[in-house]
Coordinates of C-alpha atoms in Angstrom, one line a residue:
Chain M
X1 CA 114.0 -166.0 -132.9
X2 CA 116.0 -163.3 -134.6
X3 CA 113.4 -160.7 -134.9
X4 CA 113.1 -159.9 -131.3
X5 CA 116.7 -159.6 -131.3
X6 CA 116.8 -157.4 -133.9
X7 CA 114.0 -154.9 -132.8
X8 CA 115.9 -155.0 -129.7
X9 CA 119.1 -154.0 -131.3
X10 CA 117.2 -151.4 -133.5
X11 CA 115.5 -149.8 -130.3
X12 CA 119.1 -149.7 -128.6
X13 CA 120.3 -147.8 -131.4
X14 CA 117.3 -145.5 -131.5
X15 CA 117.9 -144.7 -127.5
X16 CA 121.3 -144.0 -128.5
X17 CA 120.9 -141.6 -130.8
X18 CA 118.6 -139.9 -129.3
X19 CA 120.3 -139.1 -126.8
X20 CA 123.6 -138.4 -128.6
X21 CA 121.5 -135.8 -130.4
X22 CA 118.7 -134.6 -127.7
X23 CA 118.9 -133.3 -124.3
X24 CA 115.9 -131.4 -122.0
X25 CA 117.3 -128.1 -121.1
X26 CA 115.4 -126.6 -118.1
X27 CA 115.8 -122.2 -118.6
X28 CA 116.8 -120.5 -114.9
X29 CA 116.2 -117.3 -115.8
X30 CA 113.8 -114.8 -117.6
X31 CA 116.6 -112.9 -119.7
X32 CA 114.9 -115.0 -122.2
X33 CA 111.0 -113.6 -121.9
X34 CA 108.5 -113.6 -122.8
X35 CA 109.6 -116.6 -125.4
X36 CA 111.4 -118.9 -122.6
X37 CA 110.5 -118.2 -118.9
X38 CA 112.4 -119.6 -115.8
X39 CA 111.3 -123.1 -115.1
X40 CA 110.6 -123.9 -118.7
X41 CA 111.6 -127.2 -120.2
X42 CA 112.8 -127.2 -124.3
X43 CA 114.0 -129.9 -126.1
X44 CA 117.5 -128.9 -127.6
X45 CA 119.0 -130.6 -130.4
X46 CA 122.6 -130.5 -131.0
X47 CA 124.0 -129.6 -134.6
X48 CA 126.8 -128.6 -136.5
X49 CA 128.5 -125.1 -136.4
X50 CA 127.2 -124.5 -140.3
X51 CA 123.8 -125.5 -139.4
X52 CA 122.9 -122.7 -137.4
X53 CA 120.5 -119.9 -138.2
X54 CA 120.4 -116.6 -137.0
X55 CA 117.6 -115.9 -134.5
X56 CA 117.8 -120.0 -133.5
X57 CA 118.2 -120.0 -129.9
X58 CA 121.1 -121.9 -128.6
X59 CA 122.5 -123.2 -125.5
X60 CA 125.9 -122.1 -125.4
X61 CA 128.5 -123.5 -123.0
X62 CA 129.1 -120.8 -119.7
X63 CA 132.7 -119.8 -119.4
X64 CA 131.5 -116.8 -117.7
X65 CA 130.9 -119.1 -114.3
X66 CA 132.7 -121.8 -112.6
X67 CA 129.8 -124.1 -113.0
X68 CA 130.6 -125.0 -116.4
X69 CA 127.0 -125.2 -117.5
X70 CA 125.5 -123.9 -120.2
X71 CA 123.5 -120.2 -121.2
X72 CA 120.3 -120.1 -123.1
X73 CA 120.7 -116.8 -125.9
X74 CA 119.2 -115.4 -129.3
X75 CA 122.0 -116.1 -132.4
X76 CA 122.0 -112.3 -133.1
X77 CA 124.7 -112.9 -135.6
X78 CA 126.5 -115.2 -137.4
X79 CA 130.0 -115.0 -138.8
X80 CA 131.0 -112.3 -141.5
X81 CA 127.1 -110.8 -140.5
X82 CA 127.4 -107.3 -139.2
X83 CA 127.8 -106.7 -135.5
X84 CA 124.4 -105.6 -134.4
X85 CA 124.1 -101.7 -133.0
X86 CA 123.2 -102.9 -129.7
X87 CA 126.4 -105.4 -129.1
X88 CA 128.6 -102.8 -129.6
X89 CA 129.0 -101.7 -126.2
X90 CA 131.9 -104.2 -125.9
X91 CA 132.8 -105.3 -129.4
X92 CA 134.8 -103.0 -131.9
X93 CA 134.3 -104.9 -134.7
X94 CA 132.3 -104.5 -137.7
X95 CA 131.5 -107.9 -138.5
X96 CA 131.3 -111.4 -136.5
X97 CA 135.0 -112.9 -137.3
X98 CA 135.1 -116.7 -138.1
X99 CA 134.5 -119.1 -135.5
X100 CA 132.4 -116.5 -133.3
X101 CA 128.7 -115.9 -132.5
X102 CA 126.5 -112.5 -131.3
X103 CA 124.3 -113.9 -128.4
X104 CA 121.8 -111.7 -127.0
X105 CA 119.1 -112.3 -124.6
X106 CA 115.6 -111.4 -125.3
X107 CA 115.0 -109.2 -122.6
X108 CA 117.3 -106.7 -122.7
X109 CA 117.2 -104.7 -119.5
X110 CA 118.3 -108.3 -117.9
X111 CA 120.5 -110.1 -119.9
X112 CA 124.0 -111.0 -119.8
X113 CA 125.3 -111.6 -122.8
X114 CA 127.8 -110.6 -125.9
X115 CA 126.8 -106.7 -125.0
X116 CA 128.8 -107.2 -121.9
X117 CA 130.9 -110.5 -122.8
X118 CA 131.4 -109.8 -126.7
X119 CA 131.5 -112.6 -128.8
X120 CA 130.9 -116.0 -127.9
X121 CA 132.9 -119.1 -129.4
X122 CA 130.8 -121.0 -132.0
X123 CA 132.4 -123.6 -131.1
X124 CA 131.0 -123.5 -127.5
X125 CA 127.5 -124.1 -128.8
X126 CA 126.1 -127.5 -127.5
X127 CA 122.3 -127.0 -129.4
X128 CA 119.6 -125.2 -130.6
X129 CA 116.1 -125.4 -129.2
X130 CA 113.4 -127.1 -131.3
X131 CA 110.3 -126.6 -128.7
X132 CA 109.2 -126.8 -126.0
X133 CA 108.7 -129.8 -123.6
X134 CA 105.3 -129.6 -121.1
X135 CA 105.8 -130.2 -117.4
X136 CA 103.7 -132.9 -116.3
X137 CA 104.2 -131.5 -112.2
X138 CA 105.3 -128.9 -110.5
X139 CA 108.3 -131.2 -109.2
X140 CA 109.4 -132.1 -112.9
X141 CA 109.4 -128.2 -113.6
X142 CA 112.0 -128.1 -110.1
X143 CA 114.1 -130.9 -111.4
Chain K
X1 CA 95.5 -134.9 -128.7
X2 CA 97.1 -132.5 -125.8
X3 CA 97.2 -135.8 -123.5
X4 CA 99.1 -137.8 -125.9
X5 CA 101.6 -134.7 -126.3
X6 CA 102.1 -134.7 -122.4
X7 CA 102.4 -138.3 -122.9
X8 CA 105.2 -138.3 -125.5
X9 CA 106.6 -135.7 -123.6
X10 CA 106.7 -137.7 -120.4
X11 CA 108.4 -140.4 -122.7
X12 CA 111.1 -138.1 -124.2
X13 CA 112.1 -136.9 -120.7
X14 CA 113.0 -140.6 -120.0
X15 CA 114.9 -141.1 -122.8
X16 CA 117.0 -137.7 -123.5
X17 CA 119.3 -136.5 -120.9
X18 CA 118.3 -133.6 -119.1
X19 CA 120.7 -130.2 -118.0
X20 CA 120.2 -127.0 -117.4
X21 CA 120.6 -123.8 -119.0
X22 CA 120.8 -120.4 -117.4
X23 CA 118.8 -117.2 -119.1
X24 CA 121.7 -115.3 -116.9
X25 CA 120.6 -112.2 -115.8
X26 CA 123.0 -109.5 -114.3
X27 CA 125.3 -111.9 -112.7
X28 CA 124.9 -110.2 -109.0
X29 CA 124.5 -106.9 -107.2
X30 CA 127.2 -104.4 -107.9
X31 CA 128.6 -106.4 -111.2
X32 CA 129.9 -103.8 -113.2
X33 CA 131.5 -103.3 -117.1
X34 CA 132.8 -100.8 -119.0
X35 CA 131.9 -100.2 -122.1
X36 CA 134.1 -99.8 -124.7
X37 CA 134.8 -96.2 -126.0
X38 CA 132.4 -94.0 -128.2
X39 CA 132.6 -90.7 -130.1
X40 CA 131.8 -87.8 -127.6
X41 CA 133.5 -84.4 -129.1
X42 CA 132.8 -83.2 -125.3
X43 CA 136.0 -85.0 -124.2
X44 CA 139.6 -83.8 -124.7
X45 CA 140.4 -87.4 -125.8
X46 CA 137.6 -87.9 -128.5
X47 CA 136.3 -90.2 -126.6
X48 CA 133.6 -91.5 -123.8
X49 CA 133.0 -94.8 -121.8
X50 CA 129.8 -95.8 -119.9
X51 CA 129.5 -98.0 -116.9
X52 CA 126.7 -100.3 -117.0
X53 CA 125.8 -102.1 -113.4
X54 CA 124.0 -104.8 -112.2
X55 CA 121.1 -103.8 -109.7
X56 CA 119.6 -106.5 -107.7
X57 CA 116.7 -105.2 -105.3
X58 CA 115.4 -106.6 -102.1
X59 CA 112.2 -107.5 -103.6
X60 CA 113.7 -109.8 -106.8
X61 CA 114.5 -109.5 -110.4
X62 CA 118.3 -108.3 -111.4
X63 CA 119.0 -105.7 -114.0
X64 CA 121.2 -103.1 -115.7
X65 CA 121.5 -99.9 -115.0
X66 CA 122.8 -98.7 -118.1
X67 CA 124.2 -95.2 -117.3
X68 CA 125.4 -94.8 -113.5
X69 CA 128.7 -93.6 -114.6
X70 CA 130.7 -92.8 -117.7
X71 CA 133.7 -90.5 -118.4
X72 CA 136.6 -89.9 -120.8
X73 CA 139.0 -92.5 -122.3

């Protein structure tokens, strides 16, 4: 009688965590080609600020817009690395100061990102992608 | 192998919350920035800026025009 209960309880706990940890981030856009196109589906996991890697891609919360949702970028630097060449357009610095990314998009000629925002708060990062998710329709790529 | 993949897949997007994330472009037509100054001897200051602007023709697809304008700080 208590093994059902418990499997139950174990499951619960399983659901929860995943999605504590998990979320399906759908990419609008293509600043991210050719490695995420618009319409793509990735499963992002959220971890700590000392867990990230440079050239992980994150989804970063959007204080650009009054959406408040989130922008998909390339971790071009972390902090103390040195501010890459081609983020320098906005950003003075030599090297990333604590508590501060360098996000760039992969497609350069289309991307809004730390070359025309400068440095984005580390602490605004909600997760890093771990792959991608396949779209079983057309109308699950929409959602 | 690929079906139980989609399947799995299927699963996970019933589980995990979904949101979205935008690979932002140029925000809109006409956005524009500043950047910050450079070196250019050429200017009584020292120093240059460039003005990078967001294009966005009729036919789709935003992007930067990276020098339409630049001048002396």
């Amino acid at each position: 009688m208590l093994w059902p209960l418990a499997g139950a309880c174990l499951l619960i706990a399983l659901l929860v965590r995943l999605r504590r940890t998990y979320s399906i981030i759908r990419v609008d856009g293509d600043s991210m080609a050719p490695a995420l196109l618009d319409g793509d589906r990735i499963l992002a996991r959220r971890v700590p600020p000392s867990r990230l890697r440079r050239d992980q891609i994150a989804v970063v919360a959007d204080r650009s817009s009054r959406d408040a949702g989130f922008v998909i970028k390339r971790i071009a630097a972390l902090p103390g690395d040195r501010v890459p060449e081609i983020a320098k357009d906005v950003i003075a610095d030599e090297r990333v100061p604590e508590g501060r990314l360098v996000l760039l998009g992969d497609n350069a000629s289309t991307s809004f990102d730390s070359r025309a925002l400068g440095f984005f708060p580390i602490s605004d990062v909600h997760a890093v992608t771990v792959r991608k998710v396949t779209a079983l329709t057309p109308e699950e790529g929409e959602s | 192998m690929k079906t139980i993949g989609m399947l799995a897949d299927r699963a996970l997007s019933w589980v995990v919350p979904a949101a979205k994330a935008s690979a932002a472009s140029c925000p809109f037509d006409g956005y524009y920035y500043w950047t910050r100054c450079y070196y250019n001897p050429g200017c009584g200051s020292g120093y240059e800026k460039t003005k990078r602007t967001c294009y966005c023709p009729p036919n789709g697809g935003c992007f930067w025009s990276k020098y339409p304008g630049r001048k002396c700080c």
